[in-house]
Coordinates of C-alpha atoms and ligand atoms in Angstrom, one line a residue:
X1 CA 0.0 0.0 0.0
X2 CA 1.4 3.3 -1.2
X3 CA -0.1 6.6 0.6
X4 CA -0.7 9.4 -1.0
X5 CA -2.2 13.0 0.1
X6 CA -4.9 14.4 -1.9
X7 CA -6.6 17.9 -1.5
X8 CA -10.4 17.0 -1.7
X9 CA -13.3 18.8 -2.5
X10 CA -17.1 19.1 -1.7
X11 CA -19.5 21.4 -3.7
X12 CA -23.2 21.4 -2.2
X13 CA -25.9 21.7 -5.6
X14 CA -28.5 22.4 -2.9
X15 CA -27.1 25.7 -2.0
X16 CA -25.5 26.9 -5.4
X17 CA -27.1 30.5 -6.1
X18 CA -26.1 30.4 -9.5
X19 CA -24.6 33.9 -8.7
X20 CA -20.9 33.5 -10.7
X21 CA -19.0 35.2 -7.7
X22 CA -17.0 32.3 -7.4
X23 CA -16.2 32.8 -11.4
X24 CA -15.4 36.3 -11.2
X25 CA -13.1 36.2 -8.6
X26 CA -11.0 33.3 -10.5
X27 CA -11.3 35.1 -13.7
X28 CA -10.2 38.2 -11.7
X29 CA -7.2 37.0 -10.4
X30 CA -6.1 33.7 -13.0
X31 CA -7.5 34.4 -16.3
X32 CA -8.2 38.1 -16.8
X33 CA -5.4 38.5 -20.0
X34 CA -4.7 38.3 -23.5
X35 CA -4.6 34.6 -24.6
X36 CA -7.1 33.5 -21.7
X37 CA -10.0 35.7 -22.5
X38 CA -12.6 32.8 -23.3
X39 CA -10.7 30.7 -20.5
X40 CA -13.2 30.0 -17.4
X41 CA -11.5 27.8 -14.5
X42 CA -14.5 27.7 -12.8
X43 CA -17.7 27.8 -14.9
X44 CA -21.1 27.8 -13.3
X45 CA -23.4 26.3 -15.9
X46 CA -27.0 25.9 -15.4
X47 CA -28.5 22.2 -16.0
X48 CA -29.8 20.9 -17.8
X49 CA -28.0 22.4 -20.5
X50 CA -25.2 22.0 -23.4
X51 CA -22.4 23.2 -20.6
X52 CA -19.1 24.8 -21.8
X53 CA -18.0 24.0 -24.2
X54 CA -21.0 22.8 -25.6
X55 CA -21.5 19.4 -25.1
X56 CA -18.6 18.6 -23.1
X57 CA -20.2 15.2 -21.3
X58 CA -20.4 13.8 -24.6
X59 CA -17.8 11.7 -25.0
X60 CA -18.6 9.9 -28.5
X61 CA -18.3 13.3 -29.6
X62 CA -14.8 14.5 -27.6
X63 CA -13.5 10.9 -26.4
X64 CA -11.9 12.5 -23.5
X65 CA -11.2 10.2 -20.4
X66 CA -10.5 6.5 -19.9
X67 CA -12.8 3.5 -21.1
X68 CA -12.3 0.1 -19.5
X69 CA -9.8 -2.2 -20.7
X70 CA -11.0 -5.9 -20.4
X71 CA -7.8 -7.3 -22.6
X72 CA -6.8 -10.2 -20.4
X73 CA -4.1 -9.3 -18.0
X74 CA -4.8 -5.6 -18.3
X75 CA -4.8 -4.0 -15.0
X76 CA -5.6 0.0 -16.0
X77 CA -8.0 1.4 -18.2
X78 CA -7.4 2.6 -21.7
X79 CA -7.6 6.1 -22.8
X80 CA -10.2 6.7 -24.9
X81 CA -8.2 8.6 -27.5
X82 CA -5.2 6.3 -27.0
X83 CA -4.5 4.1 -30.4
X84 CA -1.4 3.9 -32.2
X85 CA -3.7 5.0 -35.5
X86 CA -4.8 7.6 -33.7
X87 CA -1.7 8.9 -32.8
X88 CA -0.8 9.4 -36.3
X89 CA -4.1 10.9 -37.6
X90 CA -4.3 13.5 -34.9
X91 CA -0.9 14.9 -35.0
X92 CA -1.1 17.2 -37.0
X93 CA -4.6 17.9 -37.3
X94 CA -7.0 16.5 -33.9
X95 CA -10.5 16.5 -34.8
X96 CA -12.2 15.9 -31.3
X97 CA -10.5 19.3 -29.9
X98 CA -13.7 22.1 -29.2
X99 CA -13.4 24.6 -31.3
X100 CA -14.4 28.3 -30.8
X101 CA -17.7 27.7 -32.0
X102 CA -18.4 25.3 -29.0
X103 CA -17.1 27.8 -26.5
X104 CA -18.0 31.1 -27.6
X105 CA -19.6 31.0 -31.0
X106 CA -18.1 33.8 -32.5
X107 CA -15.1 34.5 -30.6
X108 CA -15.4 36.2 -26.7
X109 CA -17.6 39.0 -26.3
X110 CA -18.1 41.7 -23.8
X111 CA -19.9 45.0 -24.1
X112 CA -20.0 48.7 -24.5
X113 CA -20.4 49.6 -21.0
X114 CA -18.6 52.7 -21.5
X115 CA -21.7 53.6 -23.8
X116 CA -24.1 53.8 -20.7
X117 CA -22.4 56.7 -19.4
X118 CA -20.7 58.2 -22.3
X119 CA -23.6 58.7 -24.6
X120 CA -24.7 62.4 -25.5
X121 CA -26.9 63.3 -22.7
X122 CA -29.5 64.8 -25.1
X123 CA -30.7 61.7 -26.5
X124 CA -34.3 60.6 -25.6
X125 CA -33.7 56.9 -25.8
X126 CA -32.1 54.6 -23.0
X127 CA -28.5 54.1 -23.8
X128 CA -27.3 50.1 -24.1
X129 CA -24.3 48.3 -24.1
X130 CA -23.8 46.6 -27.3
X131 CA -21.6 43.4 -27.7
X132 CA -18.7 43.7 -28.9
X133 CA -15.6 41.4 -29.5
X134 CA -12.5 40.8 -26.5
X135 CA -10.4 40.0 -29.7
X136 CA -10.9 42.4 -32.5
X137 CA -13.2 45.0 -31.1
X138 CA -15.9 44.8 -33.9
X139 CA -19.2 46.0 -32.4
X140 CA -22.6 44.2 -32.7
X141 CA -21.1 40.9 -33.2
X142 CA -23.8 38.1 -33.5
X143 CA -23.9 36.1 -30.5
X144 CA -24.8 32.3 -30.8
X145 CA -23.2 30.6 -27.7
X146 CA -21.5 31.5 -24.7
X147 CA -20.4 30.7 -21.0
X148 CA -23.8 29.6 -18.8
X149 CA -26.0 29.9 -22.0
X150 CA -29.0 28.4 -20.7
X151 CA -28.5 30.8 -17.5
X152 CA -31.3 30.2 -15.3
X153 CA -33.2 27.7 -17.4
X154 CA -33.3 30.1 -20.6
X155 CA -33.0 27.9 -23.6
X156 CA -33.2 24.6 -21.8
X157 CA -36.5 23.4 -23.9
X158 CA -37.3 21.5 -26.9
X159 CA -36.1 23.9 -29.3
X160 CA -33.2 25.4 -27.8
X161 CA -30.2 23.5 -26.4
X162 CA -31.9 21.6 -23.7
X163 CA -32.0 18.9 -25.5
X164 CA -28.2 18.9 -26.4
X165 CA -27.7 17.8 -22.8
X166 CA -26.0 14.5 -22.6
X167 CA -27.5 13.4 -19.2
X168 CA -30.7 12.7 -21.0
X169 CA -29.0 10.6 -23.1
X170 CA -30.8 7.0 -20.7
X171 CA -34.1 8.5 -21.7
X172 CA -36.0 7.9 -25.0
X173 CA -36.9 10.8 -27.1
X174 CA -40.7 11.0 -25.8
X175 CA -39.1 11.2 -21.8
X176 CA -36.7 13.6 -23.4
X177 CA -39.3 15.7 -24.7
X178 CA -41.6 15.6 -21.5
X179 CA -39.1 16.8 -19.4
X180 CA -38.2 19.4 -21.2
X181 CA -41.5 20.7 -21.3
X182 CA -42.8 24.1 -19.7
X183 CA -44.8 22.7 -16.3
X184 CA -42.1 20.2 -16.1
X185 CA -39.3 21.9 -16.4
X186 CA -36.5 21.7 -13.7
X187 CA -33.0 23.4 -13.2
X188 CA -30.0 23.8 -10.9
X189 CA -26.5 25.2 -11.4
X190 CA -23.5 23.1 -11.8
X191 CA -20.3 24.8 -10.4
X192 CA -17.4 23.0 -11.9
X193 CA -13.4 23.3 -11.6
X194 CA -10.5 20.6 -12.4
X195 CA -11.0 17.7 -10.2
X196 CA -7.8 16.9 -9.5
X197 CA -8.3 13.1 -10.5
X198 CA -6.8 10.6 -8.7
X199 CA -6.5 9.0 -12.3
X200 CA -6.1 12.4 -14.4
X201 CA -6.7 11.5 -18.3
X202 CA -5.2 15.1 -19.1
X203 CA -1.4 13.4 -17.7
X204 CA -2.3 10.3 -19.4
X205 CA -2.7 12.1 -22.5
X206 CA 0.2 14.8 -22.6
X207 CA 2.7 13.5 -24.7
X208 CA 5.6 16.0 -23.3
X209 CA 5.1 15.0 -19.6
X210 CA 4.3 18.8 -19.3
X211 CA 1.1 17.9 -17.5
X212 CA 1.7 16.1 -14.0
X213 CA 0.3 15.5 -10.1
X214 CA 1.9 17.1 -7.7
X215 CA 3.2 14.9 -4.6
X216 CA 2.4 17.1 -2.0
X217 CA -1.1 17.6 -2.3
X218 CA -2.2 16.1 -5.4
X219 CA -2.9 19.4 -7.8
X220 CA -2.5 18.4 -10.7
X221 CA -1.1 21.2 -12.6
X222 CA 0.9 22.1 -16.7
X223 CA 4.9 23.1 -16.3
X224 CA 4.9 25.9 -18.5
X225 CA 8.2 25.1 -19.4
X226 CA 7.5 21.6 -20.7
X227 CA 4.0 22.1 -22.7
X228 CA 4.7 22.8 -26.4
X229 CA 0.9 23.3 -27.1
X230 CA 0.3 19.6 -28.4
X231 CA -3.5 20.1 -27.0
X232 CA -3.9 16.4 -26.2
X233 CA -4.5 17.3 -22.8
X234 CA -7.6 19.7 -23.5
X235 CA -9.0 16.5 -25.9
X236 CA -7.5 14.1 -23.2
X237 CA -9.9 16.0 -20.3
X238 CA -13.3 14.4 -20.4
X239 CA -14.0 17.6 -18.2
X240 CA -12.7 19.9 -20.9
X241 CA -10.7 21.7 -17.9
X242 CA -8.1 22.7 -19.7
X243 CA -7.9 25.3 -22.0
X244 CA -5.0 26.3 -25.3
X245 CA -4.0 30.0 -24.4
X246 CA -3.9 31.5 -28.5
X247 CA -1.1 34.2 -26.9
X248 CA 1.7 31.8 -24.9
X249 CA 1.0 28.7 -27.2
X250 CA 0.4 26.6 -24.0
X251 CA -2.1 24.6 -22.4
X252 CA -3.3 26.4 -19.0
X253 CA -5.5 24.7 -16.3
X254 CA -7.0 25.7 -12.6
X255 CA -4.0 25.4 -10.2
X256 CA -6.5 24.9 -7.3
X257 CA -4.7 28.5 -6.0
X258 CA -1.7 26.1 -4.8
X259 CA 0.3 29.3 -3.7
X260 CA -2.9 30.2 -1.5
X261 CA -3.2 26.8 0.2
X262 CA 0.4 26.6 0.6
X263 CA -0.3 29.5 2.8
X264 CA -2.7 28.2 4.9
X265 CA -5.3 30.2 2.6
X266 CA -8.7 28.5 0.8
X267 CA -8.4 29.1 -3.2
X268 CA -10.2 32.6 -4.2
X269 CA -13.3 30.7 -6.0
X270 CA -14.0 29.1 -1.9
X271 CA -13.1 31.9 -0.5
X272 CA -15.5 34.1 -2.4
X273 CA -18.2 31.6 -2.5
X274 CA -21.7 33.6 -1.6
X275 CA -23.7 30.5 -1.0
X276 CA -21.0 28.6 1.3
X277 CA -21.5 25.8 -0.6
X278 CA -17.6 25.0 -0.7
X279 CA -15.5 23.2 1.2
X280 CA -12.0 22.0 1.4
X281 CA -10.0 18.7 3.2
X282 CA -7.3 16.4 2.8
X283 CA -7.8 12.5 2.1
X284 CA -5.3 9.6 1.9
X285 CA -5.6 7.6 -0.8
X286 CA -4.2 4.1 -1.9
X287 CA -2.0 4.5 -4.9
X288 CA -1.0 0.8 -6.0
X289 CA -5.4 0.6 -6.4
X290 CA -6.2 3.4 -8.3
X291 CA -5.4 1.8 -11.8
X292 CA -7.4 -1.2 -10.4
X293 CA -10.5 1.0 -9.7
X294 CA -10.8 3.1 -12.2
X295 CA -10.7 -0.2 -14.7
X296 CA -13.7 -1.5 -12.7
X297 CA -16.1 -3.4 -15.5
X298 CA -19.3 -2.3 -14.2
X299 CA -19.7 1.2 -14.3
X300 CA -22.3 1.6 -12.0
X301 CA -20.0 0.3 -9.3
X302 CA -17.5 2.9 -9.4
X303 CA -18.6 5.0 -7.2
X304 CA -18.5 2.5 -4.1
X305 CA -14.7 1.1 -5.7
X306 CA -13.7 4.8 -5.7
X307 CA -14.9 5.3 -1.5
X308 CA -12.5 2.0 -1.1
X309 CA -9.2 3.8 -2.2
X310 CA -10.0 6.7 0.4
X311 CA -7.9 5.1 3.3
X312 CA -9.7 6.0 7.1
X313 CA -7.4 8.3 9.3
X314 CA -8.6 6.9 12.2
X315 CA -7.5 3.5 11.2
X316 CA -4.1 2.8 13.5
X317 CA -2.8 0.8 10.7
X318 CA -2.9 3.6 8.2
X319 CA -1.9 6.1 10.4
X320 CA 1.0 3.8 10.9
X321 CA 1.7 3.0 7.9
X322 CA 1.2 6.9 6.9
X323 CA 3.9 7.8 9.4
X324 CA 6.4 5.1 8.1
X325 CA 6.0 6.2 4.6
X326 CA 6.5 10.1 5.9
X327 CA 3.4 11.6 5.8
X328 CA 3.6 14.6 9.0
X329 CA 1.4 14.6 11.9
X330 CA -0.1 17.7 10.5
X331 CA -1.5 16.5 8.1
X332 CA -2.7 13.0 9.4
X333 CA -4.6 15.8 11.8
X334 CA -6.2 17.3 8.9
X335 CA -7.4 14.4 7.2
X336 CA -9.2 13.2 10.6
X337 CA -11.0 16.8 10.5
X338 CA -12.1 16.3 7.1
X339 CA -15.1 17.9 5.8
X340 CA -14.6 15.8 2.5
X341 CA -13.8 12.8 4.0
X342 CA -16.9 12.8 5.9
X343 CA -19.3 13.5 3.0
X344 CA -17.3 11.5 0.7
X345 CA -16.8 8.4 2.4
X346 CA -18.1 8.4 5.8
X347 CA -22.1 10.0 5.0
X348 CA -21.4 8.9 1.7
X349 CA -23.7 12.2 0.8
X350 CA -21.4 13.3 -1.5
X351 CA -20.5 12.0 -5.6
X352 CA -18.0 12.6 -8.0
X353 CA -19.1 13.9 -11.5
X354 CA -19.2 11.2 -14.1
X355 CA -17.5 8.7 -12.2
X356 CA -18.0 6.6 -15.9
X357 CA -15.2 9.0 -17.3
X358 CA -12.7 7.0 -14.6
X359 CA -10.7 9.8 -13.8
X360 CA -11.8 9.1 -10.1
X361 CA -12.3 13.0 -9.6
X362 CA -11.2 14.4 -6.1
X363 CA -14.2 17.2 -6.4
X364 CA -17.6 15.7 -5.2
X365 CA -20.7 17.0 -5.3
X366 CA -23.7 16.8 -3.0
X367 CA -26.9 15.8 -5.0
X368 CA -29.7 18.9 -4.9
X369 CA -33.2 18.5 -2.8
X370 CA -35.9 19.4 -4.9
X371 CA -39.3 19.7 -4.5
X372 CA -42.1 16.7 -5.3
X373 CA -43.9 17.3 -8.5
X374 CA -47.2 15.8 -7.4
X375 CA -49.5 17.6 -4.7
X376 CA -49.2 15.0 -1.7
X377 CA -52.0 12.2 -1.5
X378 CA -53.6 11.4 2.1
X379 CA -52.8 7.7 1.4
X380 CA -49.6 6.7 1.1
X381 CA -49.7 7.6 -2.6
X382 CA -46.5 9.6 -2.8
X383 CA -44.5 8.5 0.6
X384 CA -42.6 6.4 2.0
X385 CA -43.5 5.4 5.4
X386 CA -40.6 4.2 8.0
X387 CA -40.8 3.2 12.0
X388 CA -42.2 6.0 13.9
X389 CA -44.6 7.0 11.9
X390 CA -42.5 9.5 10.4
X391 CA -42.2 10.2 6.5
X392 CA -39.7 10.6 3.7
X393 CA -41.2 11.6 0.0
X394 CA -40.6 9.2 -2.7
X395 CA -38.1 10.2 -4.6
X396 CA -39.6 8.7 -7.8
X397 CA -41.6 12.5 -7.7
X398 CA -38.7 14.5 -7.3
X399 CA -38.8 17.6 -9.8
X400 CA -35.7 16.5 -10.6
X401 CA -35.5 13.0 -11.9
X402 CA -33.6 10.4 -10.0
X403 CA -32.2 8.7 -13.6
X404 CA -30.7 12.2 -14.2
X405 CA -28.9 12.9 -11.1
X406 CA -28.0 9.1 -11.5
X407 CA -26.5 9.9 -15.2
X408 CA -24.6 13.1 -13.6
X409 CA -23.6 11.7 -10.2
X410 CA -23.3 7.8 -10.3
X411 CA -22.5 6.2 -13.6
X412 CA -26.2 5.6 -13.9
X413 CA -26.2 4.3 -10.5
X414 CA -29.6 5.3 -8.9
X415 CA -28.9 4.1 -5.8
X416 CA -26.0 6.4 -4.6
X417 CA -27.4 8.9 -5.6
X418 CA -31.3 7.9 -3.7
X419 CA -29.1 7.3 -0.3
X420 CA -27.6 10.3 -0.8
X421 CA -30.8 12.7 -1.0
X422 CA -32.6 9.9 1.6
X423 CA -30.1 11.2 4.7
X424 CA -30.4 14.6 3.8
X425 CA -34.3 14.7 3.7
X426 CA -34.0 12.8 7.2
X427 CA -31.7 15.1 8.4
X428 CA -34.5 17.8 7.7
X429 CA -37.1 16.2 9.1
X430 CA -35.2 15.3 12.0
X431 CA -34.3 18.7 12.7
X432 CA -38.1 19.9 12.0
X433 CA -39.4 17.3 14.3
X434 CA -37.0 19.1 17.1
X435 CA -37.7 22.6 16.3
X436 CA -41.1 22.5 15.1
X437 CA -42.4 19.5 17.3
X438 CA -40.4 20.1 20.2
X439 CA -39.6 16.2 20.0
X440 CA -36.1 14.4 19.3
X441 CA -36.8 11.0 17.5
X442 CA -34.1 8.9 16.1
X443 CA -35.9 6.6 14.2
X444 CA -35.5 8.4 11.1
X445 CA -32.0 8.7 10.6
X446 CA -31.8 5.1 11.5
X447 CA -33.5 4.0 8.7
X448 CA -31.7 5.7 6.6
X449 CA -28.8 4.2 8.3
X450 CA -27.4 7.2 9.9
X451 CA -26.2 7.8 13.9
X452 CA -27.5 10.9 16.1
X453 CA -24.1 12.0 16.5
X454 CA -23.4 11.8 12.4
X455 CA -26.8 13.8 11.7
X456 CA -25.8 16.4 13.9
X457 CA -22.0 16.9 12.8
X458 CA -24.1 16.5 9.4
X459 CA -26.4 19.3 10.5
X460 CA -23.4 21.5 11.6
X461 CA -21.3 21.5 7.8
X462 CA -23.8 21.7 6.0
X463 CA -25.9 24.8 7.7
X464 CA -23.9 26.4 10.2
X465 CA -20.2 25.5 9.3
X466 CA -18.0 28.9 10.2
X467 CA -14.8 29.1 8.0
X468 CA -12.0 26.8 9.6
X469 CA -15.0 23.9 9.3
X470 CA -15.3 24.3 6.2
X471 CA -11.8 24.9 5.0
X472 CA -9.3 22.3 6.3
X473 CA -6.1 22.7 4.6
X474 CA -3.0 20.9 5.8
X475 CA 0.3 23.3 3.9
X476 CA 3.0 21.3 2.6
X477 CA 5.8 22.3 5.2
X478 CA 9.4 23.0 3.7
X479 CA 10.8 20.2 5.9
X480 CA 7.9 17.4 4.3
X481 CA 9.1 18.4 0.9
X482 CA 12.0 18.8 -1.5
X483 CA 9.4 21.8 -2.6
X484 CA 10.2 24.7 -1.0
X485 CA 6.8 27.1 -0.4
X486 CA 6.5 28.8 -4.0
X487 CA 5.7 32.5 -1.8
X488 CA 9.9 32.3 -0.2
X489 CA 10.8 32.2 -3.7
X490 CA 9.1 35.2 -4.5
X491 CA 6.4 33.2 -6.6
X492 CA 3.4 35.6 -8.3
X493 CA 0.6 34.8 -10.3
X494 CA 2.7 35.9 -13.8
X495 CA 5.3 34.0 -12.7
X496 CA 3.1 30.9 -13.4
X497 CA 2.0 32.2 -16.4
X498 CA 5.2 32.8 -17.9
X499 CA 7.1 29.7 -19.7
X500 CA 10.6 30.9 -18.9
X501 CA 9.5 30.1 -15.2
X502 CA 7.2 27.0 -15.1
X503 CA 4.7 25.9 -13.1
X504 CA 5.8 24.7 -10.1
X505 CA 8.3 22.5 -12.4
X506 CA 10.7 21.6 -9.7
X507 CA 7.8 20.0 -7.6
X508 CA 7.7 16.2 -6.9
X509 CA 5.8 14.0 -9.3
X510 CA 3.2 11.3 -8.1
X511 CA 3.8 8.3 -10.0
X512 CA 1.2 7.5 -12.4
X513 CA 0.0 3.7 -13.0
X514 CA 3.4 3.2 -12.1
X515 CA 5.2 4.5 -15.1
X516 CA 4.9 7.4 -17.3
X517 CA 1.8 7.3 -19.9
X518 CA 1.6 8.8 -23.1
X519 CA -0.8 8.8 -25.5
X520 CA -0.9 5.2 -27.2
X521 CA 0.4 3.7 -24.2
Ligands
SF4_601 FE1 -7.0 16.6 -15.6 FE2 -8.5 18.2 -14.2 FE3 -9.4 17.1 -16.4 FE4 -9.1 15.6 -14.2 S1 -10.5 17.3 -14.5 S2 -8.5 15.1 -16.3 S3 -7.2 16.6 -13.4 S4 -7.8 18.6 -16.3
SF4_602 FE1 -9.6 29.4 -10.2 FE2 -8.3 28.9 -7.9 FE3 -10.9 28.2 -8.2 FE4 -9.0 26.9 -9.5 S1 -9.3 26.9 -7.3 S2 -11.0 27.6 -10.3 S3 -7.5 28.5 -10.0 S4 -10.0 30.3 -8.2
SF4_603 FE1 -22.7 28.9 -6.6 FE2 -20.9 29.8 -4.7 FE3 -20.4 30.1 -7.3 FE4 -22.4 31.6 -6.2 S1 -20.2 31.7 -5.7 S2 -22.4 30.5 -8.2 S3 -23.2 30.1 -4.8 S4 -20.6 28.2 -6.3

């Protein structure tokens, strides 16, 4: 058993405002130059929808990620761009990299602003902001497609790009086509970063070794110096999380904010975060399984394989084992404190995004509540009964269907994702029986398989957790690490950006399915 420290994440959907804060203040500080203008680290698209870039979960259109590899006597799965053929056609010319027109239609756009308050102040009509392109500056430039498109549900039916969404793709047309509907129309936002895979197909792909995984905390990050702009990584990324800068001719990605959280600091997208739906831990993980895992054959069991690799650090023989292998108290501390961990693994509330795309993300996301569709029956029409004469809706009339958050969330797995919203309903009712009822009565959470004391530390993250709750960040001390902390060396945001200086180049390397992958490998 090899250790190995990962940074983990935990979005909540149920409190996502959809308010972009989060992707202003990365844009802001990461992205806001020439070469990155249509670059978004963190994109908050609203689903369902064709996401950014447009269609990105579709991989028989982009074969991004892994697929399984059932050759006998293979023990990691396959790239799903890797063939020796393909090699040679794509060299020169790749044709499952998104082009402009799937991020931005006609190139990025912003607007005349300065027109609202530099017009003639005779005129009688109400001045406006006309859009206008970040590249060449022509005015009134069509627009066909952009970041968030569907924002708020606009667009999602029938006849707009709804229907584009790949998560429907389990349905037939006529379930399709009801859904998308006006009076059954549902929504929620998506926040999405790089998940730092455990199993990144971005590294698997990059030819130059440019793209790596950081020891220390698992980032996974590009060395500036390395990339020569192949773009097999931004194909290679079933998440399309990395992005070509036109300016530097490299490939560019979210750096989690490393030099923040070497700081002690959460990453400026967490920070800024208006709906506290964020949060931040370290995890232990089991190297010599992760090529194991993510080859599972059943899809619909990764999920549960990927909760196995998360090693418990309250075990005595991990943290043994940790220690032996050099892993500091600190951050054996850390991990025990967890937010992640406890969703993840523990509550098991929390999912990684298309676990079928076997990157084994590190970025999980707690399934969103929603309301039932159907008026409630005085039978037991629509709910579930359980001891104690309390009740639980059934999710089958959820506004927002099961199958979908199962085609999202579990590699079409239903039941991870039903256990999921199951212990967060309970854990309201609980809490309504006590406040509203005046009465404390376990019998709920128990048959939904949780304890008293989990539903309350439960309770605690998720509604009232202050800042040090939800951000648990264990920084890679100069004496765990032949990295010294980037900010001694006088590190800065350009410095990242700029190829003479790399991106954290001289960090250690996690060793990947135990040798160096390239594509065709
Ligand atoms: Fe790589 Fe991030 Fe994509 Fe995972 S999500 S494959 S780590 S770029
Ligand atoms: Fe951007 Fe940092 Fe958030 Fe990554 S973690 S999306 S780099 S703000
Ligand atoms: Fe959602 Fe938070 Fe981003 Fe607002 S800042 S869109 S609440 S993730």
């Amino acid at each position: 058993m090899r250790i190995k420290q990962q940074m983990g994440i935990t979005f909540n959907l149920d409190k996502c405002l959809g308010c972009q804060t989060c992707t202003i203040a990365c844009k802001n500080v990461w992205t806001n130059r020439e070469g990155a203008e249509y670059m978004f680290w963190n994109n908050v698209e609203t689903k369902p929808g064709a996401g950014y870039p447009k269609e990105w979960e579709n991989q028989n259109k982009y074969r991004g990620g892994w697929k399984q590899n059932s050759e006998p006597g293979a023990d990691a799965p396959k790239l799903n761009q890797a063939s020796k053929f393909w090699e040679m056609i794509s060299l020169f010319y790749n044709p499952v990299l998104p082009q402009m027109d799937d991020y931005y239609g006609k190139g990025p756009f912003t607007f005349t602003y300065e027109d609202l308050h530099s017009e003639e102040p005779t005129k009688y009509s109400q001045p406006v902001a006309r859009p206008k392109s970040q590249i060449t500056g022509e005015e009134d430039i069509e627009l066909t497609y952009g970041v968030n498109w569907e924002d708020n549900g606009a667009g999602t039916h029938e006849e707009g790009t709804g229907k584009l969404d790949y998560n429907f793709s389990d349905m037939s047309d006529e379930a399709r086509k009801a859904l998308l509907k006006f009076e059954n129309s549902f929504m929620m936002y998506l926040p999405r970063i790089c998940n730092h895979c455990l199993n990144p197909a971005c590294v698997g792909s990059c030819p130059s070794g440019a793209n790596y995984k950081r020891e220390e905390d698992g980032v996974v990050l590009i060395d500036q110096d390395r990339c020569r702009g192949w773009r097999y990584c931004v194909s290679g990324c079933p998440y399309k999380k990395t992005y070509y800068n036109w300016r530097t001719g490299k490939s560019e990605k979210c750096i989690l904010c490393f030099p923040r959280i070497e700081t002690g600091q959460p990453p400026m997208c967490f920070q800024a975060c208006v709906g506290r739906i964020r949060y931040l831990g370290p995890l232990l993980y089991d190297l010599d399984r992760v090529a194991e895992v993510a080859n599972t054959k059943d899809e619909k069991q990764l999920v549960e394989k990927h909760r196995e690799i998360i090693l418990n650090p309250f075990d005595p023989e991990v943290i043994a084992e940790a220690k032996k292998q050099g892993i500091s108290d600190q951050w054996l501390d850390a991990c025990r404190r967890s937010p992640v961990y406890k969703m993840f693994v523990e509550w098991e509330i929390a999912l990684p995004l298309h676990p079928e795309f076997r990157t084994l993300p590190s970025l999980f996301y707690i399934p969103p509540e929603s309301p039932v569709a159907t008026a409630l029956p005085n039978d037991r029409g629509t709910l579930d009964m359980v001891d104690g004469g309390t009740v639980l809706p059934n999710l089958k009339e959820f506004r927002i269907p099961i199958e979908y958050l199962a085609r999202l969330l579990g590699g079409g797995n239903t039941e991870v994702v039903e256990r999921s919203l199951l212990r967060q309903l309970a854990l309201r009712e609980f809490r309504r029986q006590e406040r509203v009822e005046g009465r404390t009565d376990t019998s709920i959470l128990e048959a939904v398989g949780l304890t008293e004391s989990q539903a309350r530390h439960m309770h605690r993250l998720l509604s009232l957790a202050h800042f040090h709750e939800r951000f648990v960040i264990a920084t890679a001390r100069s004496e765990d690490t032949d990295n010294a902390p980037y900010l001694e060396r006088g590190f800065t945001g350009f410095d990242l950006m700029s190829p003479s200086e790399g991106t954290g180049g001289q960090s250690r390397r996690t060793e990947f399915h135990g040798k160096k992958m390239g594509v065709g490998s």
